[in-house]
């Protein structure tokens, strides 16, 4: 359709050029007046025809979007499963989902607000139980002295020392994270000084009454 | 404190590290991390004195001791974790440093605390090697806090995740 239109436009320009040259032709050939009239009539008809064609082109619907894009053969063909990515992602998602489901089934605390302080400390209790049941009164005295000298003086509930480890129960601090951290640092310094050691282990927990428990071990 | 004085004592400490990296009969993953990822505990206090510099966390103060906190990499489901850290003393006098290793559960409660204090000889380094930490839960993590005495630097962090047989 467009090619025909372009051909017609070219023809019109050709006729227009011929008309422009008519005076000179008339000078050279006065008998050609009838031919000129014929040509002018043809130009008029062709002009009308071109106008109709232009109207037809304008009235055509817009081409579909797909034909505006480059041919599909030009676009790179992507193999989405070239590296088995789909399978690997699916496997990871499945494993993560299973793990999460298992954690929920095990009653794992997923939110800090819902979590209860853990009762006891299995590793600390195992270390305490492994020691011979011989009371270490020296260590008991040191622990009592250390707690009495702490700045906020947490209430000491119970102290039991065996061999190289003490099980200490004291009132839980409820003064926020920062206070607890500074309390912990003060306790560590006082214990190192009290036992006169350079190496120390603490295993933390809580008892059923909500008191803090610390298993203090001098390796 | 010059960089040379900091790095000089490293070689003798490698012997202690190699002992850590060999636990016969157990699978293990040892990870060494550059010490410059540590950050001061009290940022305001350390603003002008702590510098993360070419693999070191340096305390440039000539008077103040500054505590720095270091995250540690550990392998999931390891049953034991061994942690070591090298601190170098750039002063001409011996200085004391204390490192505290905290095992924390996923909601940040302290599960266990391991304390190690040592005196670092003048212009030398000390390898702080903690007792193996039995991880009570595969999701527990560990955090290290060390005090850096004046003109000292923390240059190397070592974690060795040990798995059951």
mmCIF file of C-alpha atoms in Angstrom:
data_model
loop_
_atom_site.group_PDB
_atom_site.id
_atom_site.type_symbol
_atom_site.label_atom_id
_atom_site.label_comp_id
_atom_site.label_asym_id
_atom_site.label_seq_id
_atom_site.Cartn_x
_atom_site.Cartn_y
_atom_site.Cartn_z
ATOM 1 C CA UNK A 1 0.000 0.000 0.000
ATOM 2 C CA UNK A 2 2.704 2.466 0.973
ATOM 3 C CA UNK A 3 4.786 1.585 -2.060
ATOM 4 C CA UNK A 4 1.870 2.371 -4.350
ATOM 5 C CA UNK A 5 1.413 5.674 -2.600
ATOM 6 C CA UNK A 6 5.074 6.563 -3.062
ATOM 7 C CA UNK A 7 4.840 5.649 -6.755
ATOM 8 C CA UNK A 8 1.857 7.923 -7.218
ATOM 9 C CA UNK A 9 3.562 10.797 -5.449
ATOM 10 C CA UNK A 10 6.559 10.343 -7.753
ATOM 11 C CA UNK A 11 4.223 10.368 -10.750
ATOM 12 C CA UNK A 12 2.592 13.585 -9.557
ATOM 13 C CA UNK A 13 5.959 15.240 -9.205
ATOM 14 C CA UNK A 14 6.796 14.051 -12.700
ATOM 15 C CA UNK A 15 3.651 15.565 -14.156
ATOM 16 C CA UNK A 16 4.221 18.746 -12.182
ATOM 17 C CA UNK A 17 7.687 19.010 -13.679
ATOM 18 C CA UNK A 18 6.214 18.457 -17.132
ATOM 19 C CA UNK A 19 3.661 21.263 -16.627
ATOM 20 C CA UNK A 20 6.419 23.528 -15.370
ATOM 21 C CA UNK A 21 8.254 22.887 -18.610
ATOM 22 C CA UNK A 22 5.166 23.378 -20.830
ATOM 23 C CA UNK A 23 5.838 27.033 -21.793
ATOM 24 C CA UNK A 24 9.164 26.116 -23.236
ATOM 25 C CA UNK A 25 7.559 23.146 -24.992
ATOM 26 C CA UNK A 26 4.832 25.457 -26.375
ATOM 27 C CA UNK A 27 7.471 27.755 -27.812
ATOM 28 C CA UNK A 28 9.165 24.887 -29.526
ATOM 29 C CA UNK A 29 5.916 23.120 -30.568
ATOM 30 C CA UNK A 30 2.730 25.280 -30.814
ATOM 31 C CA UNK A 31 0.737 22.298 -32.084
ATOM 32 C CA UNK A 32 1.035 20.434 -28.855
ATOM 33 C CA UNK A 33 -1.711 22.425 -26.991
ATOM 34 C CA UNK A 34 -4.166 19.513 -27.124
ATOM 35 C CA UNK A 35 -1.604 17.149 -25.624
ATOM 36 C CA UNK A 36 -1.005 19.589 -22.776
ATOM 37 C CA UNK A 37 -4.683 19.720 -21.926
ATOM 38 C CA UNK A 38 -4.773 15.947 -21.861
ATOM 39 C CA UNK A 39 -1.803 15.847 -19.548
ATOM 40 C CA UNK A 40 -3.365 18.429 -17.215
ATOM 41 C CA UNK A 41 -6.555 16.380 -17.038
ATOM 42 C CA UNK A 42 -4.551 13.261 -16.170
ATOM 43 C CA UNK A 43 -2.731 15.163 -13.436
ATOM 44 C CA UNK A 44 -6.055 16.248 -11.941
ATOM 45 C CA UNK A 45 -7.340 12.662 -11.890
ATOM 46 C CA UNK A 46 -4.136 11.352 -10.372
ATOM 47 C CA UNK A 47 -4.203 14.045 -7.696
ATOM 48 C CA UNK A 48 -7.698 12.987 -6.679
ATOM 49 C CA UNK A 49 -6.572 9.373 -6.638
ATOM 50 C CA UNK A 50 -3.599 10.153 -4.419
ATOM 51 C CA UNK A 51 -5.806 12.083 -2.003
ATOM 52 C CA UNK A 52 -8.108 9.068 -1.730
ATOM 53 C CA UNK A 53 -5.185 6.774 -1.125
ATOM 54 C CA UNK A 54 -3.886 9.100 1.585
ATOM 55 C CA UNK A 55 -7.287 9.052 3.266
ATOM 56 C CA UNK A 56 -7.300 5.251 3.104
ATOM 57 C CA UNK A 57 -3.851 5.087 4.720
ATOM 58 C CA UNK A 58 -4.911 7.471 7.480
ATOM 59 C CA UNK A 59 -7.967 5.415 8.216
ATOM 60 C CA UNK A 60 -6.007 2.170 8.592
ATOM 61 C CA UNK A 61 -5.875 0.801 12.189
ATOM 62 C CA UNK A 62 -2.490 1.082 13.991
ATOM 63 C CA UNK A 63 -0.251 -1.957 13.560
ATOM 64 C CA UNK A 64 -0.199 -4.476 16.408
ATOM 65 C CA UNK A 65 2.464 -3.919 19.106
ATOM 66 C CA UNK A 66 4.245 -7.135 18.229
ATOM 67 C CA UNK A 67 5.044 -5.864 14.737
ATOM 68 C CA UNK A 68 6.723 -2.785 16.231
ATOM 69 C CA UNK A 69 9.337 -4.928 17.980
ATOM 70 C CA UNK A 70 12.350 -6.430 16.385
ATOM 71 C CA UNK A 71 11.777 -9.832 14.855
ATOM 72 C CA UNK A 72 12.023 -12.568 17.453
ATOM 73 C CA UNK A 73 14.890 -14.154 15.552
ATOM 74 C CA UNK A 74 17.062 -11.159 16.474
ATOM 75 C CA UNK A 75 16.449 -11.482 20.220
ATOM 76 C CA UNK A 76 18.813 -13.767 22.163
ATOM 77 C CA UNK A 77 17.236 -17.028 23.133
ATOM 78 C CA UNK A 78 17.665 -17.524 26.932
ATOM 79 C CA UNK A 79 17.651 -21.014 28.312
ATOM 80 C CA UNK A 80 16.315 -20.426 31.807
ATOM 81 C CA UNK A 81 17.309 -23.882 32.930
ATOM 82 C CA UNK A 82 20.807 -23.733 31.494
ATOM 83 C CA UNK A 83 22.432 -24.160 34.926
ATOM 84 C CA UNK A 84 19.630 -26.061 36.559
ATOM 85 C CA UNK A 85 18.839 -22.917 38.526
ATOM 86 C CA UNK A 86 15.156 -23.703 38.818
ATOM 87 C CA UNK A 87 15.852 -27.049 40.447
ATOM 88 C CA UNK A 88 18.453 -25.618 42.771
ATOM 89 C CA UNK A 89 16.233 -22.766 43.912
ATOM 90 C CA UNK A 90 13.346 -25.182 44.428
ATOM 91 C CA UNK A 91 15.546 -27.494 46.479
ATOM 92 C CA UNK A 92 16.781 -24.616 48.648
ATOM 93 C CA UNK A 93 13.275 -23.322 49.198
ATOM 94 C CA UNK A 94 12.064 -26.779 50.099
ATOM 95 C CA UNK A 95 14.897 -27.340 52.560
ATOM 96 C CA UNK A 96 14.392 -23.926 54.161
ATOM 97 C CA UNK A 97 10.663 -24.539 54.439
ATOM 98 C CA UNK A 98 11.201 -27.952 55.998
ATOM 99 C CA UNK A 99 13.718 -26.559 58.441
ATOM 100 C CA UNK A 100 11.400 -23.756 59.432
ATOM 101 C CA UNK A 101 8.500 -26.169 59.859
ATOM 102 C CA UNK A 102 10.665 -28.419 62.009
ATOM 103 C CA UNK A 103 11.688 -25.461 64.178
ATOM 104 C CA UNK A 104 8.069 -24.491 64.661
ATOM 105 C CA UNK A 105 7.144 -28.107 65.438
ATOM 106 C CA UNK A 106 9.912 -28.189 68.031
ATOM 107 C CA UNK A 107 8.401 -25.149 69.711
ATOM 108 C CA UNK A 108 11.351 -22.951 68.866
ATOM 109 C CA UNK A 109 10.860 -19.403 70.159
ATOM 110 C CA UNK A 110 10.464 -17.327 67.035
ATOM 111 C CA UNK A 111 9.840 -14.048 68.790
ATOM 112 C CA UNK A 112 11.744 -12.589 71.672
ATOM 113 C CA UNK A 113 8.532 -11.401 73.305
ATOM 114 C CA UNK A 114 7.134 -14.908 73.390
ATOM 115 C CA UNK A 115 10.235 -16.591 74.654
ATOM 116 C CA UNK A 116 10.523 -17.571 78.262
ATOM 117 C CA UNK A 117 13.935 -17.450 79.900
ATOM 118 C CA UNK A 118 15.463 -20.862 79.615
ATOM 119 C CA UNK A 119 15.395 -22.871 82.780
ATOM 120 C CA UNK A 120 18.774 -24.156 83.814
ATOM 121 C CA UNK A 121 21.822 -24.585 81.645
ATOM 122 C CA UNK A 122 22.469 -28.178 80.547
ATOM 123 C CA UNK A 123 26.189 -27.705 79.971
ATOM 124 C CA UNK A 124 26.689 -25.913 83.279
ATOM 125 C CA UNK A 125 24.685 -28.554 85.105
ATOM 126 C CA UNK A 126 26.696 -31.341 83.458
ATOM 127 C CA UNK A 127 29.960 -29.700 84.448
ATOM 128 C CA UNK A 128 28.691 -29.239 88.009
ATOM 129 C CA UNK A 129 27.494 -32.850 88.220
ATOM 130 C CA UNK A 130 30.826 -34.150 86.915
ATOM 131 C CA UNK A 131 32.720 -32.689 89.864
ATOM 132 C CA UNK A 132 33.201 -34.821 92.993
ATOM 133 C CA UNK A 133 30.656 -33.967 95.645
ATOM 134 C CA UNK A 134 33.164 -32.279 97.880
ATOM 135 C CA UNK A 135 32.239 -28.827 99.080
ATOM 136 C CA UNK A 136 34.726 -26.097 98.203
ATOM 137 C CA UNK A 137 34.290 -23.621 101.043
ATOM 138 C CA UNK A 138 37.042 -21.338 99.829
ATOM 139 C CA UNK A 139 35.273 -20.782 96.541
ATOM 140 C CA UNK A 140 31.958 -20.277 98.353
ATOM 141 C CA UNK A 141 33.519 -17.557 100.478
ATOM 142 C CA UNK A 142 35.021 -15.847 97.433
ATOM 143 C CA UNK A 143 31.710 -15.873 95.551
ATOM 144 C CA UNK A 144 29.812 -14.497 98.535
ATOM 145 C CA UNK A 145 32.389 -11.747 98.927
ATOM 146 C CA UNK A 146 32.284 -10.875 95.227
ATOM 147 C CA UNK A 147 28.503 -10.559 95.138
ATOM 148 C CA UNK A 148 28.485 -8.480 98.286
ATOM 149 C CA UNK A 149 30.917 -6.063 96.679
ATOM 150 C CA UNK A 150 29.016 -5.535 93.424
ATOM 151 C CA UNK A 151 27.667 -2.016 92.837
ATOM 152 C CA UNK A 152 23.974 -2.962 92.668
ATOM 153 C CA UNK A 153 24.358 -5.865 95.118
ATOM 154 C CA UNK A 154 22.096 -8.516 93.551
ATOM 155 C CA UNK A 155 20.515 -10.667 96.240
ATOM 156 C CA UNK A 156 22.442 -13.898 96.539
ATOM 157 C CA UNK A 157 20.053 -16.854 96.973
ATOM 158 C CA UNK A 158 22.297 -19.847 97.038
ATOM 159 C CA UNK A 159 25.946 -20.778 96.509
ATOM 160 C CA UNK A 160 27.169 -24.347 96.100
ATOM 161 C CA UNK A 161 30.782 -25.031 95.098
ATOM 162 C CA UNK A 162 32.320 -28.362 94.127
ATOM 163 C CA UNK A 163 35.864 -28.842 92.912
ATOM 164 C CA UNK A 164 36.473 -26.078 90.377
ATOM 165 C CA UNK A 165 32.887 -24.974 89.813
ATOM 166 C CA UNK A 166 30.234 -23.047 91.750
ATOM 167 C CA UNK A 167 26.509 -22.983 91.204
ATOM 168 C CA UNK A 168 25.245 -19.534 92.143
ATOM 169 C CA UNK A 169 21.622 -18.438 92.295
ATOM 170 C CA UNK A 170 20.851 -14.734 92.569
ATOM 171 C CA UNK A 171 18.026 -12.283 91.932
ATOM 172 C CA UNK A 172 17.516 -11.565 88.247
ATOM 173 C CA UNK A 173 18.304 -8.061 87.128
ATOM 174 C CA UNK A 174 15.358 -6.406 85.415
ATOM 175 C CA UNK A 175 16.935 -3.080 84.605
ATOM 176 C CA UNK A 176 17.358 -3.422 80.865
ATOM 177 C CA UNK A 177 19.991 -4.700 78.524
ATOM 178 C CA UNK A 178 22.545 -1.956 79.139
ATOM 179 C CA UNK A 179 22.343 -2.330 82.891
ATOM 180 C CA UNK A 180 22.645 -6.094 82.590
ATOM 181 C CA UNK A 181 25.735 -5.719 80.407
ATOM 182 C CA UNK A 182 27.479 -3.361 82.806
ATOM 183 C CA UNK A 183 26.464 -5.647 85.652
ATOM 184 C CA UNK A 184 28.013 -8.564 83.778
ATOM 185 C CA UNK A 185 31.282 -6.659 83.237
ATOM 186 C CA UNK A 186 31.437 -5.689 86.884
ATOM 187 C CA UNK A 187 30.794 -9.297 87.917
ATOM 188 C CA UNK A 188 33.535 -10.583 85.596
ATOM 189 C CA UNK A 189 36.099 -8.114 86.928
ATOM 190 C CA UNK A 190 35.194 -8.895 90.523
ATOM 191 C CA UNK A 191 35.371 -12.664 89.946
ATOM 192 C CA UNK A 192 38.785 -12.477 88.237
ATOM 193 C CA UNK A 193 40.064 -10.392 91.095
ATOM 194 C CA UNK A 194 38.403 -12.492 93.778
ATOM 195 C CA UNK A 195 39.653 -15.837 92.484
ATOM 196 C CA UNK A 196 42.931 -14.268 91.342
ATOM 197 C CA UNK A 197 42.776 -16.042 88.010
ATOM 198 C CA UNK A 198 43.206 -15.066 84.372
ATOM 199 C CA UNK A 199 40.764 -17.561 82.914
ATOM 200 C CA UNK A 200 37.124 -18.106 83.794
ATOM 201 C CA UNK A 201 33.932 -19.636 82.446
ATOM 202 C CA UNK A 202 30.365 -18.664 83.196
ATOM 203 C CA UNK A 203 27.315 -20.660 82.119
ATOM 204 C CA UNK A 204 24.066 -18.761 82.488
ATOM 205 C CA UNK A 205 20.494 -19.807 83.097
ATOM 206 C CA UNK A 206 17.446 -19.330 85.290
ATOM 207 C CA UNK A 207 15.731 -21.464 87.860
ATOM 208 C CA UNK A 208 12.002 -22.206 88.118
ATOM 209 C CA UNK A 209 11.496 -19.213 90.412
ATOM 210 C CA UNK A 210 12.974 -16.836 87.812
ATOM 211 C CA UNK A 211 16.246 -16.279 89.633
ATOM 212 C CA UNK A 212 19.447 -16.050 87.624
ATOM 213 C CA UNK A 213 21.805 -18.988 87.824
ATOM 214 C CA UNK A 214 25.500 -18.810 87.012
ATOM 215 C CA UNK A 215 27.800 -21.787 86.921
ATOM 216 C CA UNK A 216 31.193 -20.255 87.594
ATOM 217 C CA UNK A 217 34.051 -22.505 86.545
ATOM 218 C CA UNK A 218 37.734 -21.902 87.103
ATOM 219 C CA UNK A 219 39.488 -24.131 84.512
ATOM 220 C CA UNK B 1 53.523 2.511 67.317
ATOM 221 C CA UNK B 2 54.830 1.411 63.940
ATOM 222 C CA UNK B 3 53.361 -1.295 61.773
ATOM 223 C CA UNK B 4 56.640 -3.194 61.980
ATOM 224 C CA UNK B 5 56.482 -3.313 65.751
ATOM 225 C CA UNK B 6 52.950 -4.668 65.518
ATOM 226 C CA UNK B 7 53.666 -7.375 62.977
ATOM 227 C CA UNK B 8 57.008 -8.508 64.377
ATOM 228 C CA UNK B 9 55.684 -10.912 67.003
ATOM 229 C CA UNK B 10 53.326 -12.788 64.693
ATOM 230 C CA UNK B 11 55.574 -15.711 63.795
ATOM 231 C CA UNK B 12 55.939 -17.329 67.217
ATOM 232 C CA UNK B 13 52.185 -17.157 67.637
ATOM 233 C CA UNK B 14 51.557 -19.253 64.556
ATOM 234 C CA UNK B 15 52.715 -22.312 66.476
ATOM 235 C CA UNK B 16 49.804 -21.903 68.860
ATOM 236 C CA UNK B 17 47.414 -21.437 65.959
ATOM 237 C CA UNK B 18 48.515 -24.607 64.218
ATOM 238 C CA UNK B 19 47.712 -26.528 67.397
ATOM 239 C CA UNK B 20 44.176 -25.196 67.236
ATOM 240 C CA UNK B 21 43.748 -26.208 63.629
ATOM 241 C CA UNK B 22 44.409 -29.887 64.255
ATOM 242 C CA UNK B 23 41.743 -31.781 66.147
ATOM 243 C CA UNK B 24 42.320 -35.439 65.220
ATOM 244 C CA UNK B 25 39.288 -37.526 64.339
ATOM 245 C CA UNK B 26 36.934 -34.597 63.869
ATOM 246 C CA UNK B 27 35.748 -32.701 60.838
ATOM 247 C CA UNK B 28 36.453 -29.037 61.213
ATOM 248 C CA UNK B 29 36.275 -25.732 59.410
ATOM 249 C CA UNK B 30 38.850 -23.151 60.374
ATOM 250 C CA UNK B 31 38.269 -19.549 59.381
ATOM 251 C CA UNK B 32 40.726 -16.712 59.743
ATOM 252 C CA UNK B 33 39.356 -13.195 59.661
ATOM 253 C CA UNK B 34 41.123 -9.899 59.520
ATOM 254 C CA UNK B 35 40.862 -7.991 62.776
ATOM 255 C CA UNK B 36 39.856 -4.709 61.177
ATOM 256 C CA UNK B 37 36.198 -5.717 61.194
ATOM 257 C CA UNK B 38 36.011 -5.081 64.936
ATOM 258 C CA UNK B 39 34.229 -1.971 66.148
ATOM 259 C CA UNK B 40 34.466 -0.012 69.367
ATOM 260 C CA UNK B 41 31.887 -0.830 72.021
ATOM 261 C CA UNK B 42 31.589 2.803 73.042
ATOM 262 C CA UNK B 43 31.664 4.632 69.726
ATOM 263 C CA UNK B 44 31.675 8.122 71.178
ATOM 264 C CA UNK B 45 34.616 7.463 73.429
ATOM 265 C CA UNK B 46 36.601 5.787 70.655
ATOM 266 C CA UNK B 47 35.845 8.288 67.912
ATOM 267 C CA UNK B 48 39.330 9.757 67.756
ATOM 268 C CA UNK B 49 41.357 6.818 68.943
ATOM 269 C CA UNK B 50 40.133 3.652 67.257
ATOM 270 C CA UNK B 51 41.247 3.179 63.691
ATOM 271 C CA UNK B 52 40.529 0.315 61.309
ATOM 272 C CA UNK B 53 43.780 0.250 59.468
ATOM 273 C CA UNK B 54 45.291 -2.261 57.043
ATOM 274 C CA UNK B 55 43.902 -5.363 58.667
ATOM 275 C CA UNK B 56 44.104 -4.092 62.228
ATOM 276 C CA UNK B 57 41.786 -2.474 64.690
ATOM 277 C CA UNK B 58 44.164 -0.038 66.337
ATOM 278 C CA UNK B 59 43.875 1.888 69.551
ATOM 279 C CA UNK B 60 45.903 5.004 68.844
ATOM 280 C CA UNK B 61 45.338 6.492 72.278
ATOM 281 C CA UNK B 62 48.416 6.741 74.438
ATOM 282 C CA UNK B 63 46.384 6.737 77.640
ATOM 283 C CA UNK B 64 42.991 5.107 77.298
ATOM 284 C CA UNK B 65 42.019 1.449 77.096
ATOM 285 C CA UNK B 66 39.193 0.916 74.594
ATOM 286 C CA UNK B 67 36.920 -2.128 74.293
ATOM 287 C CA UNK B 68 36.180 -3.440 70.814
ATOM 288 C CA UNK B 69 33.591 -5.972 69.738
ATOM 289 C CA UNK B 70 34.213 -8.477 66.946
ATOM 290 C CA UNK B 71 31.714 -10.719 65.156
ATOM 291 C CA UNK B 72 32.985 -14.245 64.569
ATOM 292 C CA UNK B 73 32.202 -16.638 61.729
ATOM 293 C CA UNK B 74 31.135 -20.109 62.704
ATOM 294 C CA UNK B 75 29.899 -23.105 60.761
ATOM 295 C CA UNK B 76 26.302 -24.126 61.266
ATOM 296 C CA UNK B 77 25.724 -27.168 63.472
ATOM 297 C CA UNK B 78 29.273 -27.279 64.820
ATOM 298 C CA UNK B 79 29.392 -28.973 68.201
ATOM 299 C CA UNK B 80 32.433 -27.075 69.428
ATOM 300 C CA UNK B 81 33.941 -23.760 68.560
ATOM 301 C CA UNK B 82 37.520 -22.761 69.197
ATOM 302 C CA UNK B 83 38.358 -19.112 69.126
ATOM 303 C CA UNK B 84 41.691 -17.376 69.086
ATOM 304 C CA UNK B 85 42.710 -13.756 68.671
ATOM 305 C CA UNK B 86 46.066 -12.046 68.378
ATOM 306 C CA UNK B 87 46.589 -8.700 70.077
ATOM 307 C CA UNK B 88 49.800 -6.781 69.585
ATOM 308 C CA UNK B 89 51.251 -4.378 72.058
ATOM 309 C CA UNK B 90 53.036 -1.400 70.536
ATOM 310 C CA UNK B 91 54.105 0.091 73.853
ATOM 311 C CA UNK B 92 57.548 -0.276 75.360
ATOM 312 C CA UNK B 93 56.001 -1.663 78.529
ATOM 313 C CA UNK B 94 53.936 -4.784 79.134
ATOM 314 C CA UNK B 95 50.192 -4.218 79.124
ATOM 315 C CA UNK B 96 47.213 -6.290 80.134
ATOM 316 C CA UNK B 97 44.256 -7.113 77.908
ATOM 317 C CA UNK B 98 41.038 -8.980 78.572
ATOM 318 C CA UNK B 99 38.944 -10.840 76.033
ATOM 319 C CA UNK B 100 35.422 -12.034 76.718
ATOM 320 C CA UNK B 101 33.769 -14.583 74.464
ATOM 321 C CA UNK B 102 29.990 -14.688 74.794
ATOM 322 C CA UNK B 103 27.798 -17.464 73.493
ATOM 323 C CA UNK B 104 24.384 -16.008 72.764
ATOM 324 C CA UNK B 105 21.134 -17.637 71.803
ATOM 325 C CA UNK B 106 19.030 -16.326 68.900
ATOM 326 C CA UNK B 107 17.214 -13.866 71.151
ATOM 327 C CA UNK B 108 20.474 -12.460 72.499
ATOM 328 C CA UNK B 109 20.424 -14.072 75.920
ATOM 329 C CA UNK B 110 23.842 -14.963 77.296
ATOM 330 C CA UNK B 111 24.284 -18.727 77.410
ATOM 331 C CA UNK B 112 27.924 -18.850 78.391
ATOM 332 C CA UNK B 113 30.774 -16.427 78.957
ATOM 333 C CA UNK B 114 34.447 -17.271 78.620
ATOM 334 C CA UNK B 115 36.950 -14.830 80.034
ATOM 335 C CA UNK B 116 40.623 -14.715 79.265
ATOM 336 C CA UNK B 117 43.051 -12.158 80.590
ATOM 337 C CA UNK B 118 46.723 -11.962 79.702
ATOM 338 C CA UNK B 119 49.673 -9.654 79.928
ATOM 339 C CA UNK B 120 51.212 -8.795 76.574
ATOM 340 C CA UNK B 121 54.976 -8.253 76.708
ATOM 341 C CA UNK B 122 56.363 -4.923 75.515
ATOM 342 C CA UNK B 123 56.254 -4.534 71.715
ATOM 343 C CA UNK B 124 55.086 -8.110 71.318
ATOM 344 C CA UNK B 125 51.879 -9.975 70.628
ATOM 345 C CA UNK B 126 49.807 -12.473 72.530
ATOM 346 C CA UNK B 127 47.671 -15.264 71.193
ATOM 347 C CA UNK B 128 44.492 -15.430 73.250
ATOM 348 C CA UNK B 129 43.187 -18.948 72.836
ATOM 349 C CA UNK B 130 39.897 -19.759 74.533
ATOM 350 C CA UNK B 131 38.792 -23.088 75.872
ATOM 351 C CA UNK B 132 36.630 -24.937 73.317
ATOM 352 C CA UNK B 133 33.082 -23.660 73.498
ATOM 353 C CA UNK B 134 30.448 -26.425 73.429
ATOM 354 C CA UNK B 135 27.607 -24.832 71.480
ATOM 355 C CA UNK B 136 24.337 -25.590 73.208
ATOM 356 C CA UNK B 137 22.258 -24.933 70.094
ATOM 357 C CA UNK B 138 23.132 -24.837 66.379
ATOM 358 C CA UNK B 139 21.601 -21.369 66.159
ATOM 359 C CA UNK B 140 23.668 -19.952 69.009
ATOM 360 C CA UNK B 141 26.346 -17.497 68.001
ATOM 361 C CA UNK B 142 29.447 -16.112 69.587
ATOM 362 C CA UNK B 143 30.691 -12.586 70.013
ATOM 363 C CA UNK B 144 34.113 -11.469 71.107
ATOM 364 C CA UNK B 145 34.902 -8.364 73.095
ATOM 365 C CA UNK B 146 38.478 -7.402 73.853
ATOM 366 C CA UNK B 147 40.014 -4.466 75.643
ATOM 367 C CA UNK B 148 42.739 -2.799 73.654
ATOM 368 C CA UNK B 149 45.291 -1.110 75.905
ATOM 369 C CA UNK B 150 46.946 2.102 74.691
ATOM 370 C CA UNK B 151 48.830 1.736 71.404
ATOM 371 C CA UNK B 152 47.761 -1.814 70.743
ATOM 372 C CA UNK B 153 46.079 -3.522 67.834
ATOM 373 C CA UNK B 154 43.896 -6.520 67.163
ATOM 374 C CA UNK B 155 45.021 -8.148 63.945
ATOM 375 C CA UNK B 156 43.719 -11.662 63.563
ATOM 376 C CA UNK B 157 40.634 -13.624 64.487
ATOM 377 C CA UNK B 158 40.538 -17.383 64.251
ATOM 378 C CA UNK B 159 37.531 -19.633 64.600
ATOM 379 C CA UNK B 160 37.632 -23.383 64.278
ATOM 380 C CA UNK B 161 34.266 -25.100 64.036
ATOM 381 C CA UNK B 162 34.572 -28.718 65.161
ATOM 382 C CA UNK B 163 31.947 -31.285 64.197
ATOM 383 C CA UNK B 164 31.173 -34.582 65.858
ATOM 384 C CA UNK B 165 32.774 -37.711 64.396
#
